[in-house]
Amino acid sequence: MNTEERLDFLEFRQQLLFDNTSFDRMLFEYQITRNQLRSILDLFDEYRNAVDDNEEVHHGSYEQRVYDIVPQHDGNYHFAEEIALTLHENDRYTEVFEALYGDMPKFQAYLNN
């Protein structure tokens, strides 16, 4: 990282600490950058539109797209799941989480609440 990127990263992390939601804490823990967050939210907007258009979505392709955005967590499906789950728990992109993971038994407790 150059100096400007490093400064933005530190300022972004400081903002995450101030905001202190469960989603912010997850982003902080995984050392996500501001640009990566923007790309992740764009991805969720894309998936929301696909769900709204009754297109089939699959968690495997979603997870690969997350790895493309955040290569430092390539192959860590727990990370990709946690993004979707944490957004769902914060009442954001709930339809995306349900479309991607709604058929998986390990997430049934989150869907039935």
Coordinates of C-alpha atoms in Angstrom, one line a residue:
M1 CA 0.0 0.0 0.0
N2 CA 1.1 3.5 -0.7
T3 CA 0.8 6.2 1.9
E4 CA -2.5 7.5 0.7
E5 CA -4.0 4.0 0.7
R6 CA -2.6 3.2 4.1
L7 CA -4.1 6.4 5.5
D8 CA -7.5 5.6 4.0
F9 CA -7.3 2.1 5.5
L10 CA -6.6 3.4 8.9
E11 CA -9.3 6.1 8.8
F12 CA -11.8 3.5 7.6
R13 CA -10.8 1.1 10.4
Q14 CA -11.2 4.0 12.9
Q15 CA -14.7 4.7 11.5
L16 CA -15.6 1.0 11.9
L17 CA -14.6 1.2 15.5
F18 CA -16.8 4.3 16.1
D19 CA -19.8 2.8 14.3
N20 CA -19.4 -0.5 16.2
T21 CA -22.2 -2.6 14.6
S22 CA -21.7 -6.3 14.3
F23 CA -21.1 -5.8 10.6
D24 CA -18.5 -3.1 11.3
R25 CA -16.8 -5.4 13.8
M26 CA -16.7 -8.2 11.2
L27 CA -15.2 -5.9 8.6
F28 CA -12.6 -4.7 11.1
E29 CA -11.7 -8.3 12.2
Y30 CA -11.2 -9.4 8.6
Q31 CA -9.2 -6.2 7.7
I32 CA -11.6 -5.2 4.8
T33 CA -10.7 -2.0 3.0
R34 CA -13.2 0.7 2.2
N35 CA -13.0 -0.2 -1.6
Q36 CA -13.5 -3.9 -0.8
L37 CA -16.6 -2.9 1.2
R38 CA -18.0 -0.9 -1.7
S39 CA -17.5 -3.8 -4.0
I40 CA -19.1 -6.2 -1.6
L41 CA -22.2 -4.0 -1.3
D42 CA -22.3 -3.6 -5.1
L43 CA -22.2 -7.4 -5.2
F44 CA -25.1 -7.6 -2.8
D45 CA -27.1 -5.1 -4.8
E46 CA -26.5 -7.2 -7.9
Y47 CA -27.7 -10.3 -6.1
R48 CA -30.7 -8.5 -4.7
N49 CA -31.7 -7.5 -8.2
A50 CA -31.2 -11.1 -9.4
V51 CA -33.4 -12.4 -6.5
D52 CA -36.0 -9.7 -7.3
D53 CA -36.0 -10.8 -10.9
N54 CA -36.6 -14.4 -9.8
E55 CA -33.2 -15.5 -11.1
E56 CA -31.6 -18.5 -9.5
V57 CA -28.6 -17.7 -7.3
H58 CA -26.2 -20.1 -5.7
H59 CA -23.9 -19.7 -2.7
G60 CA -20.9 -21.2 -4.6
S61 CA -20.8 -18.5 -7.3
Y62 CA -21.5 -15.9 -4.6
E63 CA -18.5 -17.1 -2.6
Q64 CA -16.2 -17.1 -5.6
R65 CA -17.2 -13.5 -6.3
V66 CA -16.4 -12.5 -2.7
Y67 CA -13.0 -14.2 -3.1
D68 CA -12.4 -12.1 -6.2
I69 CA -13.1 -9.0 -4.2
V70 CA -11.2 -10.0 -1.1
P71 CA -8.4 -12.2 -2.3
Q72 CA -6.7 -12.3 1.1
H73 CA -9.6 -14.6 2.2
D74 CA -9.7 -16.8 -1.0
G75 CA -11.2 -20.1 -0.2
N76 CA -12.5 -19.1 3.3
Y77 CA -16.2 -19.9 2.8
H78 CA -16.8 -19.1 6.5
F79 CA -15.9 -15.5 5.7
A80 CA -18.2 -15.3 2.7
E81 CA -21.0 -16.8 4.8
E82 CA -20.4 -14.5 7.6
I83 CA -20.8 -11.4 5.4
A84 CA -24.2 -12.6 4.2
L85 CA -25.3 -13.7 7.7
T86 CA -24.2 -10.6 9.4
L87 CA -25.9 -8.4 6.9
H88 CA -29.0 -10.6 7.4
E89 CA -28.8 -10.2 11.2
N90 CA -28.7 -6.4 10.6
D91 CA -31.8 -6.6 8.5
R92 CA -29.9 -5.8 5.3
Y93 CA -30.1 -7.8 2.2
T94 CA -32.2 -10.4 4.0
E95 CA -33.6 -11.8 0.7
V96 CA -30.1 -12.4 -0.6
F97 CA -29.1 -14.4 2.5
E98 CA -32.3 -16.4 2.3
A99 CA -31.8 -17.1 -1.4
L100 CA -28.2 -18.1 -1.0
Y101 CA -28.3 -20.1 2.2
G102 CA -32.0 -20.7 3.0
D103 CA -31.8 -24.3 2.0
M104 CA -28.8 -25.1 4.2
P105 CA -29.7 -26.9 7.5
K106 CA -27.0 -25.0 9.5
F107 CA -28.8 -21.7 8.8
Q108 CA -32.3 -22.7 9.6
A109 CA -32.3 -21.2 13.1
Y110 CA -31.4 -17.8 11.5
L111 CA -34.3 -18.1 9.1
N112 CA -37.0 -19.1 11.6
N113 CA -36.5 -16.2 13.9

